[in-house]
Short mmCIF file of C-alpha atoms in Angstrom, two decimals:
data_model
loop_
_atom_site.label_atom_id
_atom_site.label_comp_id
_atom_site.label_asym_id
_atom_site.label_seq_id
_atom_site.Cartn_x
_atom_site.Cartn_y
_atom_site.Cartn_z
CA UNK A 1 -41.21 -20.93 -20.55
CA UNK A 2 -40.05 -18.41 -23.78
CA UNK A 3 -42.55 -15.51 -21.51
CA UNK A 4 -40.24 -16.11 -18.27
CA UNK A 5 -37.36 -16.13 -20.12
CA UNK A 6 -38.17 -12.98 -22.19
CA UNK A 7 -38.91 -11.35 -19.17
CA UNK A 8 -35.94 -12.27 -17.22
CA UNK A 9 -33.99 -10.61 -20.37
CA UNK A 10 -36.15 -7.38 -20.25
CA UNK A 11 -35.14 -7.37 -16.86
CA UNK A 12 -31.56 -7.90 -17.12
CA UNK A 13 -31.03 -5.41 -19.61
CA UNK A 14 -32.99 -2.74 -17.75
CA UNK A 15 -30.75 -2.97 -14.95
CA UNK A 16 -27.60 -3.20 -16.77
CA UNK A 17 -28.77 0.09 -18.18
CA UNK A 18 -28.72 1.50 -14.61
CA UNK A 19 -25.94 0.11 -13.24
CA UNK A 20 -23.68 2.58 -13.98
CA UNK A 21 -26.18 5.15 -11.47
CA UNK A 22 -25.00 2.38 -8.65
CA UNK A 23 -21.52 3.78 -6.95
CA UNK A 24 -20.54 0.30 -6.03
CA UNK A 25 -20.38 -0.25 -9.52
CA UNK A 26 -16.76 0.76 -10.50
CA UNK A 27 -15.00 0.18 -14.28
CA UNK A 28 -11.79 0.29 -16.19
CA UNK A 29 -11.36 2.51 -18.62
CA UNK A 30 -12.23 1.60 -22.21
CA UNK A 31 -14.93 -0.77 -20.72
CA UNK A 32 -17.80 -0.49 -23.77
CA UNK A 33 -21.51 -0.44 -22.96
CA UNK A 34 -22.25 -3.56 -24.31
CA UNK A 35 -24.62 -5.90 -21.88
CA UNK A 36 -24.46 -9.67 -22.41
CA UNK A 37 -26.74 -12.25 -20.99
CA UNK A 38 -23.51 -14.50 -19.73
CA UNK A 39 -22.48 -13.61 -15.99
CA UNK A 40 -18.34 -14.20 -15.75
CA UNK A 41 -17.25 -15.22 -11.92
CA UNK A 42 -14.07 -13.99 -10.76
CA UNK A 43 -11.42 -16.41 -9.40
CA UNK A 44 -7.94 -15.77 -8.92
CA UNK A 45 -6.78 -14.51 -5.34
CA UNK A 46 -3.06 -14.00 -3.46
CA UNK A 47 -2.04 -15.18 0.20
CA UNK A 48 -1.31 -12.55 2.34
CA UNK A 49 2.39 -11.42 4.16
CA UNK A 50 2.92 -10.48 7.60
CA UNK A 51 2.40 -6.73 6.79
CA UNK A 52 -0.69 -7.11 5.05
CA UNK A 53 -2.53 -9.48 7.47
CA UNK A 54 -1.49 -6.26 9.93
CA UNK A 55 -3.40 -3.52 7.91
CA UNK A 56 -6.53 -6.24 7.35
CA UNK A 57 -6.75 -7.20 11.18
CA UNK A 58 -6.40 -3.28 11.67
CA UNK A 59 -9.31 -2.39 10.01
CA UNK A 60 -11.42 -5.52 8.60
CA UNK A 61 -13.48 -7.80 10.84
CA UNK A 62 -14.67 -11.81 9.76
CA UNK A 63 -18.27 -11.96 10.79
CA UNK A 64 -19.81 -15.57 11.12
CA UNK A 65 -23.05 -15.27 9.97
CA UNK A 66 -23.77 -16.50 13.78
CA UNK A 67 -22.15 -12.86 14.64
CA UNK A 68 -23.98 -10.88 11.77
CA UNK A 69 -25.37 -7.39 13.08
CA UNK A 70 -28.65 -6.01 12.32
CA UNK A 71 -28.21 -3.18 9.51
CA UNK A 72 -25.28 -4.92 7.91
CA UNK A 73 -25.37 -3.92 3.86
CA UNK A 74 -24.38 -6.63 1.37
CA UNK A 75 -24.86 -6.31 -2.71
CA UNK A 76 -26.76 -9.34 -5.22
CA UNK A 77 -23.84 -10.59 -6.85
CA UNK A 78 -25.14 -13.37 -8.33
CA UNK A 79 -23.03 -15.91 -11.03
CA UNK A 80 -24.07 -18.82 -12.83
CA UNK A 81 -25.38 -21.25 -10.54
CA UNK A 82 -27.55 -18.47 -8.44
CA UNK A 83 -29.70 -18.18 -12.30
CA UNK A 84 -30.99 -21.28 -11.82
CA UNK A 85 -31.15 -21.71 -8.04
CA UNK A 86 -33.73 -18.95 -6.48
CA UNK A 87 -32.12 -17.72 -3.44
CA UNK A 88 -34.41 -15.20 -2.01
CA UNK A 89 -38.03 -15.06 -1.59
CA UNK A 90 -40.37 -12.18 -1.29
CA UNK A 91 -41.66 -11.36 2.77
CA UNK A 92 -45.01 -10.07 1.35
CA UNK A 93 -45.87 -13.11 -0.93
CA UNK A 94 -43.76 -15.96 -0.01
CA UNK A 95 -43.09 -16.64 -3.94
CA UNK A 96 -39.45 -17.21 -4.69
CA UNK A 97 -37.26 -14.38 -6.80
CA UNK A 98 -35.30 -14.72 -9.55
CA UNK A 99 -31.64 -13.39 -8.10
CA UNK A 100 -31.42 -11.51 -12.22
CA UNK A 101 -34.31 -9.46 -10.58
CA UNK A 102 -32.65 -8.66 -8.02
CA UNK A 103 -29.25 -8.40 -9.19
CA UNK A 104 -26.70 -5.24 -7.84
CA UNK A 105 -29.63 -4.70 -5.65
CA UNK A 106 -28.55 -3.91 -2.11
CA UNK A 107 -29.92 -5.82 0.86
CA UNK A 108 -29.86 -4.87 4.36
CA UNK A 109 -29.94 -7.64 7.36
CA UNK A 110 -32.77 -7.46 9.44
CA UNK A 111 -32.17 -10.56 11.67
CA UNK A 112 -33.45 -14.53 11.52
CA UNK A 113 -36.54 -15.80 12.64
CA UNK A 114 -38.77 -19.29 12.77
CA UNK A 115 -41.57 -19.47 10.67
CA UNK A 116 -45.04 -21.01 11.28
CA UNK A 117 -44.06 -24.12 9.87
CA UNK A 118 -40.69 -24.59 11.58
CA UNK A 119 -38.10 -23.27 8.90
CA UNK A 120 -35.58 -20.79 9.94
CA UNK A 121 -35.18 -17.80 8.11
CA UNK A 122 -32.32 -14.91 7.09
CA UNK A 123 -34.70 -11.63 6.43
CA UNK A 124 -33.35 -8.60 4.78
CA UNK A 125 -34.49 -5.18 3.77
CA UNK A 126 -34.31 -3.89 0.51
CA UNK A 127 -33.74 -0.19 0.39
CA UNK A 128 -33.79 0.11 -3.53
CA UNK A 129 -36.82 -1.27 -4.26
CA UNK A 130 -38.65 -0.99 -0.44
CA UNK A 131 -39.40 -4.33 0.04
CA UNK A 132 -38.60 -7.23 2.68
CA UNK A 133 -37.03 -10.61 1.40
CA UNK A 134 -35.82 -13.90 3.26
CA UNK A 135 -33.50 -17.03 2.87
CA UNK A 136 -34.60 -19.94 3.53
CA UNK A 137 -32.20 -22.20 5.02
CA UNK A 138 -32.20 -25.41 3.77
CA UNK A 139 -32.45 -27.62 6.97
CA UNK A 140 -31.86 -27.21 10.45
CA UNK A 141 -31.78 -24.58 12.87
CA UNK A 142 -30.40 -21.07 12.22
CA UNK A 143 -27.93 -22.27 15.12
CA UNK A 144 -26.95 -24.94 13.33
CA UNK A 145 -26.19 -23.66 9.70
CA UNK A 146 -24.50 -19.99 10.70
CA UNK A 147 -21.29 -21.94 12.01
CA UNK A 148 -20.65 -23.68 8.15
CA UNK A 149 -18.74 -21.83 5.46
CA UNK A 150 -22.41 -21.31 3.26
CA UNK A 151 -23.73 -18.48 4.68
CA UNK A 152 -25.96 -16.63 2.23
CA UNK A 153 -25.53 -17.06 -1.54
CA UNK A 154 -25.60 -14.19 -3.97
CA UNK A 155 -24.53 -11.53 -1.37
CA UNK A 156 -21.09 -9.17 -1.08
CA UNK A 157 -20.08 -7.96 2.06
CA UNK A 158 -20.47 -4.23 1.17
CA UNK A 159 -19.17 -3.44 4.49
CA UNK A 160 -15.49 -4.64 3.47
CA UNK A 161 -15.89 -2.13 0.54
CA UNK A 162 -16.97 0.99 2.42
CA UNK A 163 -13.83 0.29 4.84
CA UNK A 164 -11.28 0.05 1.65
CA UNK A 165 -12.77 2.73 -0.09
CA UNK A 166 -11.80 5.34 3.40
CA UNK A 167 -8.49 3.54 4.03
CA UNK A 168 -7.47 3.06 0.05
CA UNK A 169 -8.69 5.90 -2.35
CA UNK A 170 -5.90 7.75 -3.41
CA UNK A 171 -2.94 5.41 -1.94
CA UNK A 172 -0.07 4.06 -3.36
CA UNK A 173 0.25 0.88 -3.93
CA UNK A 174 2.86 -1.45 -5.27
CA UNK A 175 1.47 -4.60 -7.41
CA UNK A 176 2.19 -7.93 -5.34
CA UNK A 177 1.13 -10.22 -8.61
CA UNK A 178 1.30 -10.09 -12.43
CA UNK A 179 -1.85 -10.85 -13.32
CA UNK A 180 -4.78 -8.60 -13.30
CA UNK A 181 -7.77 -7.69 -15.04
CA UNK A 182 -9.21 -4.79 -17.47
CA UNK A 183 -12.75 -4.49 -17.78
CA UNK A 184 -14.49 -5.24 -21.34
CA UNK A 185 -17.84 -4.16 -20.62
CA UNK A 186 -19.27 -1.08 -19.12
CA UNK A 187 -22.88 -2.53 -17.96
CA UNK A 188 -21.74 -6.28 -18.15
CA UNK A 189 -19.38 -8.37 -16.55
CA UNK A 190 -16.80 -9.12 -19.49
CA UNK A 191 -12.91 -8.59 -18.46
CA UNK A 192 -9.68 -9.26 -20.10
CA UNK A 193 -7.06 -10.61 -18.31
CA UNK A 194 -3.34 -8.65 -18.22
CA UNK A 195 -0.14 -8.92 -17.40
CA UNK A 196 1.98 -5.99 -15.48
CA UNK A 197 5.37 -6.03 -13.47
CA UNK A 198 5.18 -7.24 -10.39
CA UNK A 199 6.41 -4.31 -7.40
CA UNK A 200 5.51 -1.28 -9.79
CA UNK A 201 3.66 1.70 -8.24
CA UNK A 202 0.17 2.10 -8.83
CA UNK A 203 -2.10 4.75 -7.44
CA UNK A 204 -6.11 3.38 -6.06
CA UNK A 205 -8.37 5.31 -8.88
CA UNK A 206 -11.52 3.72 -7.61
CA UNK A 207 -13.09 0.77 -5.19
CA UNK A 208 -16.10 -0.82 -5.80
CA UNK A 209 -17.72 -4.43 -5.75
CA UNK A 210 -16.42 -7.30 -7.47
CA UNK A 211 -17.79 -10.75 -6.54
CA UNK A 212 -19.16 -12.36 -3.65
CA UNK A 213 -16.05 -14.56 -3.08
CA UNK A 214 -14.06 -11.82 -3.56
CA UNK A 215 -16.32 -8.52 -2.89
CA UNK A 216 -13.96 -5.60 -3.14
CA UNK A 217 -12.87 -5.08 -6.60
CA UNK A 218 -9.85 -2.05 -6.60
CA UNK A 219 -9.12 -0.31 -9.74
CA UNK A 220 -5.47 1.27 -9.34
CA UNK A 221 -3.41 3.39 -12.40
CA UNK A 222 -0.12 3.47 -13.21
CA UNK A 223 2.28 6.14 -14.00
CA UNK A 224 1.38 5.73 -17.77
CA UNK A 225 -2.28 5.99 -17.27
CA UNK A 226 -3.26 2.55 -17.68
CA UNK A 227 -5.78 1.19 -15.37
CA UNK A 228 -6.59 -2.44 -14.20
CA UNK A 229 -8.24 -4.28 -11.33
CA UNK A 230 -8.16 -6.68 -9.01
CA UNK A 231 -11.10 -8.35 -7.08
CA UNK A 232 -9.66 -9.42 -3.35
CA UNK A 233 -11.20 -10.71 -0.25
CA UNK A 234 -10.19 -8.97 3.09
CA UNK A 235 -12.23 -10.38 5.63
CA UNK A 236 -13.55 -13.27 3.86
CA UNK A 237 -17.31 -12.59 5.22
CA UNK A 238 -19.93 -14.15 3.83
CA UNK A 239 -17.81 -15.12 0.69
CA UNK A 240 -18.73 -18.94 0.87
CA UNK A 241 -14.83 -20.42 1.10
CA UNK A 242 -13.62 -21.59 4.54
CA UNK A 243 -9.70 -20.56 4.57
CA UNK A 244 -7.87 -23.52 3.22
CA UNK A 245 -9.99 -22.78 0.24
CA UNK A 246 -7.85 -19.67 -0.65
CA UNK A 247 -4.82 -21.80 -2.37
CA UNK A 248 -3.98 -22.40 -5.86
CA UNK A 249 -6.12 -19.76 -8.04
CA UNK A 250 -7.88 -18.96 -5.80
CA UNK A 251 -4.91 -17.81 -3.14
CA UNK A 252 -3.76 -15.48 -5.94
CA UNK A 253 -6.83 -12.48 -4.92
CA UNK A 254 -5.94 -12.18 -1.75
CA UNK A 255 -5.39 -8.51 -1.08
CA UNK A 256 -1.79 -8.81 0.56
CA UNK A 257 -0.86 -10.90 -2.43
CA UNK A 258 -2.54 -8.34 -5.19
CA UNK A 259 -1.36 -5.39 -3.65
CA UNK A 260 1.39 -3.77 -0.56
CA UNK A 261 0.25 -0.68 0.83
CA UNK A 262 2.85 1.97 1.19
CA UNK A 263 1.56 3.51 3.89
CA UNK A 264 2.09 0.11 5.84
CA UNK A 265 5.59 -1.10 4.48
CA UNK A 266 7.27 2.03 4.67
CA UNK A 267 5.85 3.50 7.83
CA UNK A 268 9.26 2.68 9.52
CA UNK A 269 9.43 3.79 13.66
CA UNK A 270 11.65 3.33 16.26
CA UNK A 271 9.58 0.32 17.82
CA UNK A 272 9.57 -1.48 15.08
CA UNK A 273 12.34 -0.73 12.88
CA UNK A 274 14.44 -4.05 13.24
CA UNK A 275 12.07 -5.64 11.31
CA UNK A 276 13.22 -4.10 7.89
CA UNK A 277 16.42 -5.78 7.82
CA UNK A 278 16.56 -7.17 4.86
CA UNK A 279 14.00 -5.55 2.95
CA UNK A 280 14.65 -4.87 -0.73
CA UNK A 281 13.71 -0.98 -1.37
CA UNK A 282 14.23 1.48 -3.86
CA UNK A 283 15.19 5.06 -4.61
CA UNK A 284 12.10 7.22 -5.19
CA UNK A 285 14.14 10.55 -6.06
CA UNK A 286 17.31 11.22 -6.58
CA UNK A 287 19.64 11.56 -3.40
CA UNK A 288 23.26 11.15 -1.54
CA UNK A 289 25.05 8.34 0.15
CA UNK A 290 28.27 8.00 1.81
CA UNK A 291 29.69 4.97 -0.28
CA UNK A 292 31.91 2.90 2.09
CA UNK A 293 34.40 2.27 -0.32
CA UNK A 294 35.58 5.35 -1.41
CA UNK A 295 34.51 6.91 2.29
CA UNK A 296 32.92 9.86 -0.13
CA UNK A 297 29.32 11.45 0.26
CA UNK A 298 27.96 10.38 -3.70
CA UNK A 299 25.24 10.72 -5.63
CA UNK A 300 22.49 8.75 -6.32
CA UNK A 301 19.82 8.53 -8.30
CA UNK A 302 16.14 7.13 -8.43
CA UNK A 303 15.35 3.88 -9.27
CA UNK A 304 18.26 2.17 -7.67
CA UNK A 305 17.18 -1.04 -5.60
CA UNK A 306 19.03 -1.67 -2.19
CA UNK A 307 18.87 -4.48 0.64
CA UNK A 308 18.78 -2.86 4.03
CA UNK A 309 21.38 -4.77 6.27
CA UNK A 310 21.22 -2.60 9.27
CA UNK A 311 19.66 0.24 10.94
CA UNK A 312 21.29 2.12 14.12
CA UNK A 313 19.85 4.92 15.54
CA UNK A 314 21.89 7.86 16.87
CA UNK A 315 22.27 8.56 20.80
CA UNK A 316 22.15 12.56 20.58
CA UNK A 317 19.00 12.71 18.03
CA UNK A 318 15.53 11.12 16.79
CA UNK A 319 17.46 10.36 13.31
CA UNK A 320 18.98 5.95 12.03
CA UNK A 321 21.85 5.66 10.20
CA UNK A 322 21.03 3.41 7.48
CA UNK A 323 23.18 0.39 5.93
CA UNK A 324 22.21 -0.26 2.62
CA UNK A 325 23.46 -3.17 0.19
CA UNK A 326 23.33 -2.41 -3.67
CA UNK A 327 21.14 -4.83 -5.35
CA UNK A 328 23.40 -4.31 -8.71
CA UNK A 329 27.12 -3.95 -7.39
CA UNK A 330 27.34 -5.54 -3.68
CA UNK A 331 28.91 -2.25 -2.55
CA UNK A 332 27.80 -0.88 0.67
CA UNK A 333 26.35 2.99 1.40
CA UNK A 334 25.20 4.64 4.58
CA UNK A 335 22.12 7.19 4.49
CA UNK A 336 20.69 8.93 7.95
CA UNK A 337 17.43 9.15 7.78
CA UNK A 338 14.28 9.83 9.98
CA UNK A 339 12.12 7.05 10.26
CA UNK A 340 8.89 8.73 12.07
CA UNK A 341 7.64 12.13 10.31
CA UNK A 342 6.57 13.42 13.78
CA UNK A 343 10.34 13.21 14.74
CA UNK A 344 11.56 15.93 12.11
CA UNK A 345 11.42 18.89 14.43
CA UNK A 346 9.43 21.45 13.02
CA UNK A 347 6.35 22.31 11.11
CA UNK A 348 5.50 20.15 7.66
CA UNK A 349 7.38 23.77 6.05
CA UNK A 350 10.15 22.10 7.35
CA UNK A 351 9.93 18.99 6.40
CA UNK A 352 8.97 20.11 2.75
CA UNK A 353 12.40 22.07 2.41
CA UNK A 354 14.48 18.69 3.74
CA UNK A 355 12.06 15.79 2.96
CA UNK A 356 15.34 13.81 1.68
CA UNK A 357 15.52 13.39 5.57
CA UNK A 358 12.41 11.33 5.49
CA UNK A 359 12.46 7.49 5.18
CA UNK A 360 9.49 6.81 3.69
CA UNK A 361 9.73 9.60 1.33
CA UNK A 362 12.61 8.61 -0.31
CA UNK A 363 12.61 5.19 -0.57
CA UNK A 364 10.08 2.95 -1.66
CA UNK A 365 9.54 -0.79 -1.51
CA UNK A 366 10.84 -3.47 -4.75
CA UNK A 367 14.24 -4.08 -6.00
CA UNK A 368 13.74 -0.81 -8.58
CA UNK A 369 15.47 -0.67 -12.14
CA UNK A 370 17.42 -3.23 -13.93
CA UNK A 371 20.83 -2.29 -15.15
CA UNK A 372 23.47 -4.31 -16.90
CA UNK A 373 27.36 -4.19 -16.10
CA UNK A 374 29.94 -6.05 -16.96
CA UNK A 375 32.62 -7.65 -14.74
CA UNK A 376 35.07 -4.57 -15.75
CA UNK A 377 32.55 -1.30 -15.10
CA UNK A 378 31.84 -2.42 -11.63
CA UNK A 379 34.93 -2.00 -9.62
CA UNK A 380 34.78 1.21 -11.40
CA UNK A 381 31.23 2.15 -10.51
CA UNK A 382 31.74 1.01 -6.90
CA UNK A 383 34.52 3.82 -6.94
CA UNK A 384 32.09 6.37 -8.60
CA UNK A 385 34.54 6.74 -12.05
CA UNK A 386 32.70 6.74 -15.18
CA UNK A 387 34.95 5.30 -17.98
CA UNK A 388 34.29 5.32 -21.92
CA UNK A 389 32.26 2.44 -23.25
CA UNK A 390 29.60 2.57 -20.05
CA UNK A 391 25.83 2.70 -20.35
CA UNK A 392 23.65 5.41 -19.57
CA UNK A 393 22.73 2.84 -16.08
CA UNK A 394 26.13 2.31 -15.32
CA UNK A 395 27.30 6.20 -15.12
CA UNK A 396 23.89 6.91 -13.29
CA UNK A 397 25.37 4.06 -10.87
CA UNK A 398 28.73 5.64 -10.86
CA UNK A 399 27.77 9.85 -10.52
CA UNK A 400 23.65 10.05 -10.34
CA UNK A 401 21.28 11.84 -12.43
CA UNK A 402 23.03 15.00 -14.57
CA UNK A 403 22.53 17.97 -13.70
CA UNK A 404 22.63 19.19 -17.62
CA UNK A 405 22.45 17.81 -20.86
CA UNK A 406 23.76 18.75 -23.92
CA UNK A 407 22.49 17.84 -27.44
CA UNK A 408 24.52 17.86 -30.84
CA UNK A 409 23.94 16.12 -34.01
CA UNK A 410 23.44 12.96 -35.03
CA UNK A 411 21.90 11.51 -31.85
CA UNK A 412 25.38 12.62 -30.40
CA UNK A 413 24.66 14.22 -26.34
CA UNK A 414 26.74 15.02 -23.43
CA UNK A 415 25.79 14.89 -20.00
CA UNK A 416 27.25 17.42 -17.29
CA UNK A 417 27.75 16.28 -13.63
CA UNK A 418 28.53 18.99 -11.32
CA UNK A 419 32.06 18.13 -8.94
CA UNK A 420 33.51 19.95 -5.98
CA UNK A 421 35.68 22.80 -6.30
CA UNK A 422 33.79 24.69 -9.46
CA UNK A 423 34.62 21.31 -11.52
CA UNK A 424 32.61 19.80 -14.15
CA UNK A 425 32.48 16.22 -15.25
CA UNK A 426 31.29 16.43 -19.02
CA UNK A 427 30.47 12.84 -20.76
CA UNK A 428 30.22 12.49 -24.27
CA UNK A 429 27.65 9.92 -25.44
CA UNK A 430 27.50 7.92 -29.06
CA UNK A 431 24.84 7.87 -30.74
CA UNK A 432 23.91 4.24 -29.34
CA UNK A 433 23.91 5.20 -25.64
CA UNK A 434 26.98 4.24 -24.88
CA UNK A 435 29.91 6.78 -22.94
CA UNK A 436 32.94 7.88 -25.98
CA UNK A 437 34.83 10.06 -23.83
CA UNK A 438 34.44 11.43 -20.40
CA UNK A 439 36.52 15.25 -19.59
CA UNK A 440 36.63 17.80 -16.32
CA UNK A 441 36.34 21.23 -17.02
CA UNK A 442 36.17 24.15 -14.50
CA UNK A 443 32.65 25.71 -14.44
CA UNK A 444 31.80 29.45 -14.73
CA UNK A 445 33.03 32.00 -11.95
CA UNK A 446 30.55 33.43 -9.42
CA UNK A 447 29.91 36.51 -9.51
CA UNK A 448 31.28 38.23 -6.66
CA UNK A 449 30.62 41.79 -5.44
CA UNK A 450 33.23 43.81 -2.88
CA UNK A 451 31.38 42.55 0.04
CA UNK A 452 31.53 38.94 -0.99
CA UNK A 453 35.34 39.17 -2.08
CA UNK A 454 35.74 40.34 1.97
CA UNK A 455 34.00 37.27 3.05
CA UNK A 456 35.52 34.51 0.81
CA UNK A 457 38.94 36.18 2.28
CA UNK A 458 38.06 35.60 6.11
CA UNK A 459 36.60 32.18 5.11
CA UNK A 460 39.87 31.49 3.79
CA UNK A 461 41.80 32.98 7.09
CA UNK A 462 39.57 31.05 9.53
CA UNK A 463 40.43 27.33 7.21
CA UNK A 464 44.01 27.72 7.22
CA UNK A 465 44.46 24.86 9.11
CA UNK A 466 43.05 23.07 6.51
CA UNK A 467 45.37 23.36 4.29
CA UNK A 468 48.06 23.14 6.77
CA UNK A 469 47.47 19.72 7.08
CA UNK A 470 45.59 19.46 9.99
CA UNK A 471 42.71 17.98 8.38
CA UNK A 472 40.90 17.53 5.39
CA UNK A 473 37.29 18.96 4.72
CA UNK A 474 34.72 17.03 3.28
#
């Protein structure tokens, strides 16, 4: 008994040494080399939106084990219960094998067969050691067990994680959930559970294998740097839980409730574009609006969450005119936008000069950054003034990012907003934050040569109209 079991750790340990030469094998940073006997399952998973159950049925098949397909890879992932129940035994000898043994070890289906004596066997190919293996099934036909939820124990659908790894590496994401995971360990299975806001951008740093529940583990980054992962099932093959299994914890690693894929959510077109209404999105860069109540073109910066009540597209072009809702004030703007990429006429040099034009590229999905006003600042805000005594968030609400600031002493700064007609809007800040006086002054001349002198006088012959009241220019 003490010989098996000191060779089971020799074992262990050597291949915890060499996982880390195993490219399904994927960490967080700060995971320490540290190997442990104790195996930790994973189990917390997310139900999945309309969106997401789009992008899985897109590009992620459920196989029955009754529809399994010869050369199919899957991964040992065994947990507690699979160290003291054998799973597999070896083709050449018949003996049974310790799933530790064979543990991160990837096994290839080779079919099912009938043995001499009637049992019904699962056979698989081992490419990292070169050797053949089979379950067993317990009773019955191979007919009659493939249909049940059991399939084969131990074994990760690697196929799920070759698929997210093309389709995912390198995306944005936005975090669906709250509570993820950091690994502890770099050769063992330890993990510390975190918490992170829910709809914040994250980019995929890496994809590897998590459980066999939940096979694809997905390491993503934030815009600090900090990494954590999620294990999620996507097709659900082989992973031992029939579907009404996936509630409670267990709903929570689901992939469409981990993570939303940019890519999907914002890949707005004209066929589908109704279906947006009333999506909650954010500013990813600053930008302008027309606000509806001051019937002005005004500027806006990032971070500012919207609810989009309408979208209209235009007769005599590909472009929508977008209604948008503030999330903070109630007020209403208007931005016209193109909703396809291929639409903006062009080549991408064009689209990189006006990519403001571009849907997805300026907005993103999640109700953005959280500002406080009070009762009083807001019908100012929804005007675009900027009054002493506001926040830093409520005169970005009210006139958008600066386009200059000023520092003095005593934590004393000034930010400068550029206005029509050479003006600018100069507002003095406390040293808490908070607005002490706003002033306009006029900002430096341009520098005109004879030639340009000519040309502002014609522009000024061909307006008069303008300013005979015939109209008034934006």
């Amino acid at each position: 008994m003490k010989k098996a079991f000191l060779t089971t750790c020799v074992a262990f340990l050597f291949l915890t040494a060499t996982a880390q030469e195993n490219s399904y094998i994927v960490k967080t940073r700060g995971a320490k080399k540290k190997a442990q006997m104790e195996l930790v399952g994973d189990s917390l998973q997310n139900l999945e939106d309309e969106t997401a159950r789009d992008f899985i049925s897109d590009n992620f098949r459920f196989y029955s084990l009754c529809d399994w397909q010869e050369g199919m890879k899957f991964m040992v992932m065994p947990e507690k219960y699979d160290l003291v129940v054998k799973t597999f035994a070896d083709a050449g000898t018949g003996k049974d094998v310790s799933s530790m043994s064979l543990r991160h070890k990837i096994m290839i289906y080779k079919g099912h067969t009938e043995s001499s004596d009637g049992h019904h066997r699962v056979n698989f190919y081992c490419p990292d050691n070169d050797k053949d293996y089979y379950y067993e099934i317990p009773s019955g036909s191979f007919d009659d067990y493939c249909y049940n939820k059991l399939g084969v124990p131990t074994l990760a659908y690697l196929g799920d994680v070759d698929i997210a790894r093309e389709k995912l590496m390198g995306k944005t994401m936005y975090t669906k959930s709250q509570y993820y995971r950091i690994d502890t360990e770099y050769d063992g299975d330890g993990f510390q559970d975190v918490v992170v806001d829910k709809d914040m951008e994250v980019k995929v740093t890496a994809v590897g294998v998590g459980t066999r529940a939940f096979p694809v583990k997905i390491i993503v980054e934030d815009r600090n740097g900090n990494e954590f992962y999620q294990n999620v099932a996507i097709s659900k093959t082989n992973s031992g839980m029939r579907d009404d299994e996936f509630i409670m914890d267990n709903a929570k690693y689901l992939f469409g409730n981990s993570f939303e894929l940019v890519d999907d959510i914002m890949a707005v077109n004209s066929y589908n574009y109704k279906a947006y209404i009333g999506r909650v999105i954010h500013t990813k860069y600053p930008t302008t609006m027309l606000n509806e109540a001051t019937k002005k073109v005004q500027n806006i910066p990032r971070m500012i969450g919207y609810q989009i009540e309408d979208i209209n597209p235009h007769k005599n072009d590909t472009k929508f005119t977008v209604k948008l809702k503030n999330t903070i004030l109630g007020s209403y703007f208007y931005k016209d936008v193109t909703l396809d990429q291929k639409s903006i006429s062009g080549t991408s040099k064009d689209f990189e000069k006006e990519p403001d034009d571009y849907f997805s590229y300026l907005f993103a999905p999640g109700p953005g950054r959280k500002i406080e006003t009070t009762e009083g600042s807001r019908g100012m805000i929804r005007m675009g003034h900027v009054s002493p005594g506001f926040s830093e968030g409520e005169v970005m609400l009210a006139a958008g990012e600066p386009d200059d600031e000023k520092h003095g002493e005593n934590g004393v700064y000034t930010w400068v907003f550029k206005r029509s007609g050479n003006k600018l809007l100069y507002v003095d800040f406390n040293g808490s934050g908070v607005v002490e006086k706003t002033y306009t002054k006029d900002g430096p001349k341009p520098k005109t040569t004879a030639k340009r002198r000519a040309t502002t006088v014609k522009k000024k012959r061909s307006s008069s109209s303008w300013q005979n009241g015939k109209g008034t220019p934006l």
